[in-house]
Short mmCIF file of C-alpha atoms in Angstrom, two decimals:
data_model
loop_
_atom_site.label_atom_id
_atom_site.label_comp_id
_atom_site.label_asym_id
_atom_site.label_seq_id
_atom_site.Cartn_x
_atom_site.Cartn_y
_atom_site.Cartn_z
CA UNK W 1 0.00 0.00 0.00
CA UNK W 2 1.22 3.34 -0.98
CA UNK W 3 1.19 6.27 1.30
CA UNK W 4 -0.58 9.31 0.31
CA UNK W 5 1.26 12.51 0.98
CA UNK W 6 -2.04 14.14 1.63
CA UNK W 7 -3.09 11.75 4.37
CA UNK W 8 -3.30 13.00 7.91
CA UNK W 9 -0.51 12.06 10.30
CA UNK W 10 -1.11 8.88 12.26
CA UNK W 11 -2.60 9.22 15.69
CA UNK W 12 -0.95 7.96 18.79
CA UNK W 13 2.40 8.44 20.43
CA UNK W 14 5.12 9.55 18.15
CA UNK W 15 8.83 9.70 18.61
CA UNK W 16 10.10 13.17 18.77
CA UNK W 17 13.51 13.78 17.32
CA UNK W 18 16.06 14.08 20.05
CA UNK W 19 18.36 16.90 20.23
CA UNK W 20 21.97 15.80 20.11
CA UNK W 21 23.82 17.29 23.06
CA UNK W 22 27.60 17.02 22.73
CA UNK W 23 29.14 14.93 25.49
CA UNK W 24 31.30 16.59 28.03
CA UNK W 25 34.97 15.77 27.34
CA UNK W 26 36.54 13.45 29.88
CA UNK W 27 39.90 14.12 31.51
CA UNK W 28 42.73 12.94 29.14
CA UNK W 29 44.12 10.12 31.34
CA UNK W 30 46.00 8.32 28.54
CA UNK W 31 47.93 11.50 27.70
CA UNK W 32 48.76 12.10 31.36
CA UNK W 33 49.91 8.47 31.73
CA UNK W 34 52.23 8.78 28.71
CA UNK W 35 53.75 12.00 30.03
CA UNK W 36 54.27 10.46 33.50
CA UNK W 37 55.91 7.37 31.97
CA UNK W 38 58.23 9.58 29.90
CA UNK W 39 59.24 11.60 32.97
CA UNK W 40 59.85 8.40 34.94
CA UNK W 41 62.03 7.04 32.13
CA UNK W 42 64.05 10.27 32.05
CA UNK W 43 64.56 10.10 35.83
CA UNK W 44 65.81 6.50 35.59
CA UNK W 45 68.22 7.32 32.79
CA UNK W 46 69.51 10.36 34.69
CA UNK W 47 70.16 8.30 37.85
CA UNK W 48 71.83 5.34 36.12
CA UNK W 49 75.57 5.07 36.67
CA UNK W 50 77.73 6.23 33.83
CA UNK W 51 80.79 4.45 32.53
CA UNK W 52 83.91 5.20 34.54
CA UNK W 53 86.11 7.96 33.29
CA UNK W 54 89.25 6.83 31.55
CA UNK W 55 92.18 6.98 33.95
CA UNK W 56 95.51 8.02 32.55
CA UNK W 57 98.22 5.38 32.97
CA UNK W 58 101.09 6.41 35.20
CA UNK W 59 103.83 8.36 33.53
CA UNK W 60 107.32 6.95 33.21
CA UNK W 61 108.35 8.84 36.35
CA UNK W 62 105.81 6.88 38.43
CA UNK W 63 106.80 3.37 37.32
CA UNK W 64 109.52 1.90 39.51
CA UNK W 65 112.57 0.54 37.73
CA UNK W 66 111.93 -3.00 36.54
CA UNK W 67 114.57 -5.72 36.60
CA UNK W 68 115.87 -6.92 33.27
CA UNK W 69 117.66 -10.03 32.08
CA UNK W 70 120.88 -8.01 32.02
CA UNK W 71 120.55 -7.54 35.77
CA UNK W 72 121.03 -11.29 36.32
CA UNK W 73 124.33 -13.10 35.93
CA UNK W 74 124.69 -16.89 36.20
CA UNK W 75 128.15 -18.26 37.03
CA UNK W 76 129.68 -21.58 38.12
CA UNK W 77 127.07 -23.45 36.06
CA UNK W 78 127.22 -27.26 36.50
CA UNK W 79 125.05 -30.19 35.44
CA UNK W 80 123.78 -32.33 38.30
CA UNK W 81 121.61 -35.42 37.99
CA UNK W 82 118.37 -35.32 39.91
CA UNK W 83 118.24 -37.68 42.90
CA UNK W 84 114.61 -38.52 42.07
CA UNK W 85 113.24 -39.39 38.62
CA UNK W 86 114.79 -38.60 35.28
CA UNK W 87 114.99 -34.83 35.73
CA UNK W 88 118.07 -32.74 35.06
CA UNK W 89 119.28 -30.20 37.59
CA UNK W 90 121.58 -27.31 36.71
CA UNK W 91 123.35 -25.76 39.71
CA UNK W 92 124.58 -22.17 39.39
CA UNK W 93 125.43 -19.03 41.32
CA UNK W 94 123.02 -16.17 40.56
CA UNK W 95 124.34 -12.64 40.98
CA UNK W 96 121.97 -9.64 41.13
CA UNK W 97 123.70 -6.74 39.32
CA UNK W 98 120.68 -4.41 39.51
CA UNK W 99 119.16 -2.03 42.02
CA UNK W 100 115.99 -4.00 42.82
CA UNK W 101 115.35 -7.21 44.74
CA UNK W 102 114.89 -10.20 42.43
CA UNK W 103 111.78 -12.26 43.22
CA UNK W 104 111.78 -14.49 40.17
CA UNK W 105 114.01 -15.63 37.33
CA UNK W 106 112.77 -17.68 34.38
CA UNK W 107 115.39 -19.47 32.31
CA UNK W 108 115.07 -21.30 28.98
CA UNK W 109 117.45 -24.16 28.25
CA UNK W 110 118.11 -24.91 24.58
CA UNK W 111 119.25 -28.53 24.27
CA UNK W 112 121.60 -29.43 21.39
CA UNK W 113 121.81 -32.70 19.50
CA UNK W 114 124.83 -34.66 18.30
CA UNK W 115 125.35 -32.33 15.31
CA UNK W 116 124.92 -29.15 17.39
CA UNK W 117 121.37 -28.46 16.19
CA UNK W 118 118.58 -27.58 18.62
CA UNK W 119 116.60 -30.68 19.56
CA UNK W 120 114.38 -29.06 22.16
CA UNK W 121 113.90 -26.33 24.71
CA UNK W 122 112.40 -26.14 28.18
CA UNK W 123 111.62 -23.20 30.45
CA UNK W 124 111.89 -23.33 34.24
CA UNK W 125 112.09 -21.02 37.25
CA UNK W 126 115.21 -20.63 39.36
CA UNK W 127 115.01 -21.72 42.99
CA UNK W 128 117.40 -20.85 45.82
CA UNK W 129 119.24 -23.92 47.11
CA UNK W 130 119.45 -24.46 50.85
CA UNK W 131 122.72 -24.99 52.73
CA UNK W 132 122.11 -28.75 52.71
CA UNK W 133 121.90 -28.65 48.87
CA UNK W 134 118.78 -30.84 49.06
CA UNK W 135 116.06 -28.26 49.63
CA UNK W 136 115.09 -25.49 47.22
CA UNK W 137 113.01 -22.41 47.88
CA UNK W 138 111.14 -20.06 45.54
CA UNK W 139 112.68 -16.62 44.99
CA UNK W 140 109.44 -14.94 46.11
CA UNK W 141 110.12 -16.32 49.61
CA UNK W 142 113.84 -15.48 49.59
CA UNK W 143 114.47 -12.59 47.18
CA UNK W 144 118.03 -11.84 46.11
CA UNK W 145 119.02 -8.32 47.18
CA UNK W 146 120.96 -5.94 44.92
CA UNK W 147 124.66 -6.87 44.56
CA UNK W 148 124.16 -10.21 46.34
CA UNK W 149 124.75 -13.75 45.11
CA UNK W 150 122.90 -16.95 45.91
CA UNK W 151 123.17 -20.58 44.82
CA UNK W 152 120.24 -21.55 42.59
CA UNK W 153 118.88 -24.70 40.99
CA UNK W 154 117.23 -24.98 37.58
CA UNK W 155 115.18 -28.19 37.30
CA UNK W 156 114.33 -29.51 33.83
CA UNK W 157 111.86 -32.41 33.89
CA UNK W 158 111.34 -32.95 30.15
CA UNK W 159 114.64 -32.68 28.32
CA UNK W 160 114.77 -34.32 24.85
CA UNK W 161 116.12 -37.86 24.45
CA UNK W 162 118.30 -36.79 21.50
CA UNK W 163 120.18 -34.32 23.73
CA UNK W 164 123.99 -34.66 23.49
CA UNK W 165 124.44 -34.53 27.32
CA UNK W 166 126.47 -31.33 27.09
CA UNK W 167 125.62 -28.12 28.97
CA UNK W 168 122.48 -26.65 27.38
CA UNK W 169 122.44 -23.03 26.26
CA UNK W 170 120.79 -21.04 29.09
CA UNK W 171 118.85 -17.86 28.28
CA UNK W 172 117.23 -15.69 30.96
CA UNK W 173 113.76 -14.97 29.57
CA UNK W 174 112.07 -13.14 32.43
CA UNK W 175 113.08 -11.42 35.67
CA UNK W 176 110.65 -10.11 38.30
CA UNK W 177 111.57 -7.95 41.25
CA UNK W 178 110.53 -5.48 43.90
CA UNK W 179 111.74 -2.07 44.89
CA UNK W 180 114.51 -2.20 47.53
#
């Protein structure tokens, strides 16, 4: 059925058009939360520890004189068989020519073969020999003072089998010391 534009309006309750009232804006909590989080993050970053400042190494004037291989002199060097096992002992007199106490000496022995060629090398630390010649003590316990001498032992446990049984070439590779 078609509606006639001339017909009277229907009777009964009718819906009146509502007036649209704009809503009141709420407080912007999300924006406030973002700003608070940003401020909190800035505070944390500001309070975090920074990397330590680079410290300048001491100048040459602040470093105490270090012992060198030239400070050590070995004399009266003799081969001595080890009383225990197949080790080789070298007995010597160590003289401290420097101005610092010596607390360690490292020596490399270069073992020669029958034709004079190197057949092996071994590094060991010098130890002070006791008066009984049976006990040995580390140089850190009994340092050698400047211009003093002390009997020392060099013990080589793994010398090569092709060694010609002659005195190996001894080279001082490292010297440690303390200030007098």
